[in-house]
PDB file of C-alpha atoms in Angstrom:
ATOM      1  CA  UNK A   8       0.238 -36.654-117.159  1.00  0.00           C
ATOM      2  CA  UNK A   9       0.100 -33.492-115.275  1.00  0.00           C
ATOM      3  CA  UNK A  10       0.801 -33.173-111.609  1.00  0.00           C
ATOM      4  CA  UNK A  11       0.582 -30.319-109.330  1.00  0.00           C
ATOM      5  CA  UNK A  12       1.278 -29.223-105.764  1.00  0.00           C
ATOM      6  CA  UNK A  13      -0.934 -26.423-104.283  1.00  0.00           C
ATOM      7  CA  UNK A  14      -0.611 -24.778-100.803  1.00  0.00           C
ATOM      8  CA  UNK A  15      -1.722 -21.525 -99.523  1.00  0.00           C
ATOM      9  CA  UNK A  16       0.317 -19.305 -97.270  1.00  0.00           C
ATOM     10  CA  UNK A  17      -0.290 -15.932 -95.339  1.00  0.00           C
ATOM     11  CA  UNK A  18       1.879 -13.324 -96.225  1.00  0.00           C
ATOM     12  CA  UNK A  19       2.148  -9.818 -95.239  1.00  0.00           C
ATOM     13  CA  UNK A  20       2.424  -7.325 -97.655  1.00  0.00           C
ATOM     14  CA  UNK A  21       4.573  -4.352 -96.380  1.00  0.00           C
ATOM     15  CA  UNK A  22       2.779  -1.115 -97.905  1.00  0.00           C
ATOM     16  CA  UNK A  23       5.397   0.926 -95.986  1.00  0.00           C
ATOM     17  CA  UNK A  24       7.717   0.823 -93.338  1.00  0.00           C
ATOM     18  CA  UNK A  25       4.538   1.664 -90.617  1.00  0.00           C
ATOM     19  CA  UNK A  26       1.542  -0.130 -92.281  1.00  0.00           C
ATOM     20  CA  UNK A  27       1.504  -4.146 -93.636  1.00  0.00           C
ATOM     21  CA  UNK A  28      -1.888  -6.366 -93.731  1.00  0.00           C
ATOM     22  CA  UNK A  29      -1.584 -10.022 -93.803  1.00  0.00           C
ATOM     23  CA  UNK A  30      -2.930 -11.929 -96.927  1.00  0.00           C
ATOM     24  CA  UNK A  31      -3.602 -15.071 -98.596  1.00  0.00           C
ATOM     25  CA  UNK A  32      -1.064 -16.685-101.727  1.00  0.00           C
ATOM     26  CA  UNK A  33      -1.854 -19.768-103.375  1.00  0.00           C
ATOM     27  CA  UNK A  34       1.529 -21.572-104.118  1.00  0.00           C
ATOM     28  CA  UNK A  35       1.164 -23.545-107.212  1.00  0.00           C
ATOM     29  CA  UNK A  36       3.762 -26.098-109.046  1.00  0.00           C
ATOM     30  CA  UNK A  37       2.913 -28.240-112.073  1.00  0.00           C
ATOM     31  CA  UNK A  38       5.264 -30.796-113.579  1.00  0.00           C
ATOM     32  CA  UNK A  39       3.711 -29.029-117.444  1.00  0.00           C
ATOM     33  CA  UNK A  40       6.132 -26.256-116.383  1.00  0.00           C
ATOM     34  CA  UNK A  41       8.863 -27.478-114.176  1.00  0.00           C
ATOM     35  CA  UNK A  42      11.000 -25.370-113.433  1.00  0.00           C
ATOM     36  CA  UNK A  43       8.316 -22.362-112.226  1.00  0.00           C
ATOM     37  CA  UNK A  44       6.747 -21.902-109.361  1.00  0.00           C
ATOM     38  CA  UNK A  45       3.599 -19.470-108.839  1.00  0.00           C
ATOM     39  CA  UNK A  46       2.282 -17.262-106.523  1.00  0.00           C
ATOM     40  CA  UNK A  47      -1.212 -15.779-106.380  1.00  0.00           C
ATOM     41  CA  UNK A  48      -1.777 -12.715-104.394  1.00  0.00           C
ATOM     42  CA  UNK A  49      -4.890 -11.976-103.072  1.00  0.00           C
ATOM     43  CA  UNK A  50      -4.978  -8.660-102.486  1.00  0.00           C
ATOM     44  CA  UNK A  51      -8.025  -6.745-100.927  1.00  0.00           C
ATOM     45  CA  UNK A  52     -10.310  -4.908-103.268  1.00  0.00           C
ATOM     46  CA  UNK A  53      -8.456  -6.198-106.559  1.00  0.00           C
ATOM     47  CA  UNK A  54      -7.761  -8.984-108.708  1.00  0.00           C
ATOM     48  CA  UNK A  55      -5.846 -11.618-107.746  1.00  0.00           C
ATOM     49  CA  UNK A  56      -2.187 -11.249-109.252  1.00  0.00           C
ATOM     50  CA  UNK A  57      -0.048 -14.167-110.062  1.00  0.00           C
ATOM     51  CA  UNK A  58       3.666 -14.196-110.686  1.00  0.00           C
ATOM     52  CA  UNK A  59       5.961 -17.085-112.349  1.00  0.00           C
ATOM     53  CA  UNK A  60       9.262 -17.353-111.469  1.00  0.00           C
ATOM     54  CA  UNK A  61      12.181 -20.251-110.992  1.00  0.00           C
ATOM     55  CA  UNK A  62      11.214 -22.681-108.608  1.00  0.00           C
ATOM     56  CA  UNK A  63      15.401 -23.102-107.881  1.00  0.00           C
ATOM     57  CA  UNK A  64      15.355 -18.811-107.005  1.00  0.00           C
ATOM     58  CA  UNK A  65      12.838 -19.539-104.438  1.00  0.00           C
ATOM     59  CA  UNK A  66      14.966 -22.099-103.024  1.00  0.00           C
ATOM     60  CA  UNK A  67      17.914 -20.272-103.270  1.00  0.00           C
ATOM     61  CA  UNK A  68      16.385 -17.063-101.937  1.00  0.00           C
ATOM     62  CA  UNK A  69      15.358 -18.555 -98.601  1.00  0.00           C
ATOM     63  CA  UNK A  70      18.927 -19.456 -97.916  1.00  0.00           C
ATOM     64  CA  UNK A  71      20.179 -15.886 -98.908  1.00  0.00           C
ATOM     65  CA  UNK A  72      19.682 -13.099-101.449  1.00  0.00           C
ATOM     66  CA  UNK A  73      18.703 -14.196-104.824  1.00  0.00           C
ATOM     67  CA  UNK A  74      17.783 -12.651-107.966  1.00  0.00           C
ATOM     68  CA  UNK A  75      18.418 -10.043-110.328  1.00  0.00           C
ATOM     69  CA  UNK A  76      15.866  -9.078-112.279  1.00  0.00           C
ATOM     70  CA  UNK A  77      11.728  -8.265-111.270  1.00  0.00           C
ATOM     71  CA  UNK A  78      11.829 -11.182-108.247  1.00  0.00           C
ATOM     72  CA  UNK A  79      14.346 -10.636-105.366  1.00  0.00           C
ATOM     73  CA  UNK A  80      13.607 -12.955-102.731  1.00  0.00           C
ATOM     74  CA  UNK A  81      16.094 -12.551 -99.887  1.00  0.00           C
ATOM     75  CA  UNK A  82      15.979 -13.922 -95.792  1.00  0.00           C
ATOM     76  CA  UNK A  83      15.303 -11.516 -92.850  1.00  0.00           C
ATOM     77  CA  UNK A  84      17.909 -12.438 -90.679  1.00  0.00           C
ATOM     78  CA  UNK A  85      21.237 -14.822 -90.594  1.00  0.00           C
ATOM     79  CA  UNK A  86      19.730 -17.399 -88.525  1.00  0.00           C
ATOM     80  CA  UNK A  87      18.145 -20.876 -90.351  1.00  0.00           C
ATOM     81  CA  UNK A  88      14.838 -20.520 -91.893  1.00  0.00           C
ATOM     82  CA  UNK A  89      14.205 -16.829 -90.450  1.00  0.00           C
ATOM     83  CA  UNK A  90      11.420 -15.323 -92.594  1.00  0.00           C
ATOM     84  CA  UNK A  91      11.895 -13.718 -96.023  1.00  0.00           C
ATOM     85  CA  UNK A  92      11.261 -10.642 -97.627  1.00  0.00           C
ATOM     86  CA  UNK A  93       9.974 -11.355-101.605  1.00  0.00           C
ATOM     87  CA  UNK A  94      10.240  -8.166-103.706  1.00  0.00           C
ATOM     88  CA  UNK A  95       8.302  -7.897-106.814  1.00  0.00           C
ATOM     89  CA  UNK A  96       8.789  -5.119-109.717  1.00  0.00           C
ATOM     90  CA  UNK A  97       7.141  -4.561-113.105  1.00  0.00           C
ATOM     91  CA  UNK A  98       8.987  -0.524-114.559  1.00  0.00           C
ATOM     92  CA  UNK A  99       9.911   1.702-111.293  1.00  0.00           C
ATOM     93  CA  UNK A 100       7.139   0.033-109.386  1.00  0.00           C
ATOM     94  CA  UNK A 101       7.814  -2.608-106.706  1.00  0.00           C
ATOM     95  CA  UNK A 102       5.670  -4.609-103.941  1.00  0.00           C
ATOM     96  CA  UNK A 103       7.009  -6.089-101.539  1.00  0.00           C
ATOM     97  CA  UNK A 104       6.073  -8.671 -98.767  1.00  0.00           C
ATOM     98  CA  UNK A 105       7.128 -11.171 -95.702  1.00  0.00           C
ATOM     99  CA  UNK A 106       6.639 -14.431 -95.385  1.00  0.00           C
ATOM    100  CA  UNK A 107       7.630 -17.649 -92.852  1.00  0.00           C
ATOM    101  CA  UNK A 108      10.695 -19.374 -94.714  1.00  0.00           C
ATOM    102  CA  UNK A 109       8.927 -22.837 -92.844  1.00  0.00           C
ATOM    103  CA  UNK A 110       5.537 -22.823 -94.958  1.00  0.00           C
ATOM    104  CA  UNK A 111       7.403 -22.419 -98.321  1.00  0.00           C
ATOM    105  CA  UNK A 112       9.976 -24.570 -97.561  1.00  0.00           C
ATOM    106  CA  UNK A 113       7.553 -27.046 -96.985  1.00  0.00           C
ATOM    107  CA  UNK A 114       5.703 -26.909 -99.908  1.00  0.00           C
ATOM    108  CA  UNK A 115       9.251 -26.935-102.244  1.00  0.00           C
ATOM    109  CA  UNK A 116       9.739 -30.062-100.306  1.00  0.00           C
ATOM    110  CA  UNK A 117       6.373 -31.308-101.771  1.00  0.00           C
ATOM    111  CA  UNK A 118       7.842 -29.932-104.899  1.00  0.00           C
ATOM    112  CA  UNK A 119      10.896 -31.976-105.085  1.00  0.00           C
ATOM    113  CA  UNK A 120       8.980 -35.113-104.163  1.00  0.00           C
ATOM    114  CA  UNK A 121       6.798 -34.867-107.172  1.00  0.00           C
ATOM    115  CA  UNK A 122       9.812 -33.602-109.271  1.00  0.00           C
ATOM    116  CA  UNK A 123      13.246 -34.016-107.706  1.00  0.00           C
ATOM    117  CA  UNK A 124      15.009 -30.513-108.690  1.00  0.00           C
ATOM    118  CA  UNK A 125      17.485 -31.077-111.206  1.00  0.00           C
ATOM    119  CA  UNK A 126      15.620 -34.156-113.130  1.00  0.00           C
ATOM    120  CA  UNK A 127      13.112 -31.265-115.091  1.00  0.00           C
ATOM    121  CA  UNK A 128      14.351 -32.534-117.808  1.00  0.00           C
ATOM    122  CA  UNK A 129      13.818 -36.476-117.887  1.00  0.00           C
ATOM    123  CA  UNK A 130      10.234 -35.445-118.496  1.00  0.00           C
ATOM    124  CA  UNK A 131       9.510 -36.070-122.005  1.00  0.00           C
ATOM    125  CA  UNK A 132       6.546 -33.873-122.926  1.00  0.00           C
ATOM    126  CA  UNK A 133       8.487 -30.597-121.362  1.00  0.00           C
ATOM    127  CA  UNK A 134      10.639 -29.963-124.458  1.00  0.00           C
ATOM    128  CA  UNK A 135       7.868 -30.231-126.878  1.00  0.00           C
ATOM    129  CA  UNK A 136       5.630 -27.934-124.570  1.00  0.00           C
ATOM    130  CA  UNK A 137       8.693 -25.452-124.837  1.00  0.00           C
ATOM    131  CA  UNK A 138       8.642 -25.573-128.492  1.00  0.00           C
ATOM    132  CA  UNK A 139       4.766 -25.300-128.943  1.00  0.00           C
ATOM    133  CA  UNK A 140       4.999 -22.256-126.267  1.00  0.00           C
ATOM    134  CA  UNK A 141       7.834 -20.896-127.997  1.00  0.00           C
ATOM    135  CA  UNK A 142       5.549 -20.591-131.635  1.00  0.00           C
ATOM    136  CA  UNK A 143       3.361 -18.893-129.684  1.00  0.00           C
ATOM    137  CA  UNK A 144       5.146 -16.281-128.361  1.00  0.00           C
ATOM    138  CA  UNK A 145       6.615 -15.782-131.717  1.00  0.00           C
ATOM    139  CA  UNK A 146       3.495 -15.784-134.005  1.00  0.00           C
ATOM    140  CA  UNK A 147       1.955 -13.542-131.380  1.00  0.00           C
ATOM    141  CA  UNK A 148       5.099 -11.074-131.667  1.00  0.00           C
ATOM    142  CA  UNK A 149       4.830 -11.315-135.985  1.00  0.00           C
ATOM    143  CA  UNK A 150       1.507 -10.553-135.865  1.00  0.00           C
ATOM    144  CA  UNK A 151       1.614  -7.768-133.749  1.00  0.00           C
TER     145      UNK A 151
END
């Protein structure tokens, strides 16, 4: 069985160093894909984007810089649960916004209660979801 958390945060999305608008993100965990967390950006005038990425970088990213690759999520400031600053990239284009370190902490708490971090595995359908994904991906690649 499938269980999710859901929570929607304001954000402000920092166009440039003079001009950010505040918007809405969904937040959205589901135990079918445990270790990811997503965020749906509401942009004005577009699509809504959404973004997967390790529910452990958010985590770690609110405490101090974290990630490598496309998602660097990094705090504002030294002191506890300042905001933080979430950079996304896709080629040599990058966005970039600010949010409260309280909301999203509170909704990995939410997180962990439905699915202590670390115990992603004891779920017994998650490996076999893997797999199936994992055909996918690769019959999708052959055939293309």
């Amino acid at each position: 069985m499938r269980e999710s958390v859901q929570a929607e945060v304001l954000m402000r999305f920092l166009v440039s160093e003079e001009l950010s608008f505040r918007i809405p993100v969904g937040l959205d965990y589901e135990t079918g894909d445990p270790y990811a967390v997503r965020m749906t950006f509401h942009l004005p005038g577009d699509a809504p984007v959404t973004w997967a990425f390790g529910r452990e970088l958010l985590l770690d990213g609110i405490n101090g810089p974290s990630g490598d690759g496309d998602v660097h999520i990094a705090p504002v400031g030294p002191e506890s649960l300042s905001d933080v600053i979430i950079r996304l990239r896709v080629g040599g284009d990058s966005a970039m916004f600010r949010a409260g370190a309280a909301p999203l902490v509170a909704f990995l708490d939410r997180t962990d209660k439905l699915l202590p971090m670390g115990q992603e595995l004891t779920l017994g359908d998650f490996e076999l979801s893997l797999e199936e994904a994992l055909g996918r991906i690769l019959a999708e690649e052959n055939a293309g």
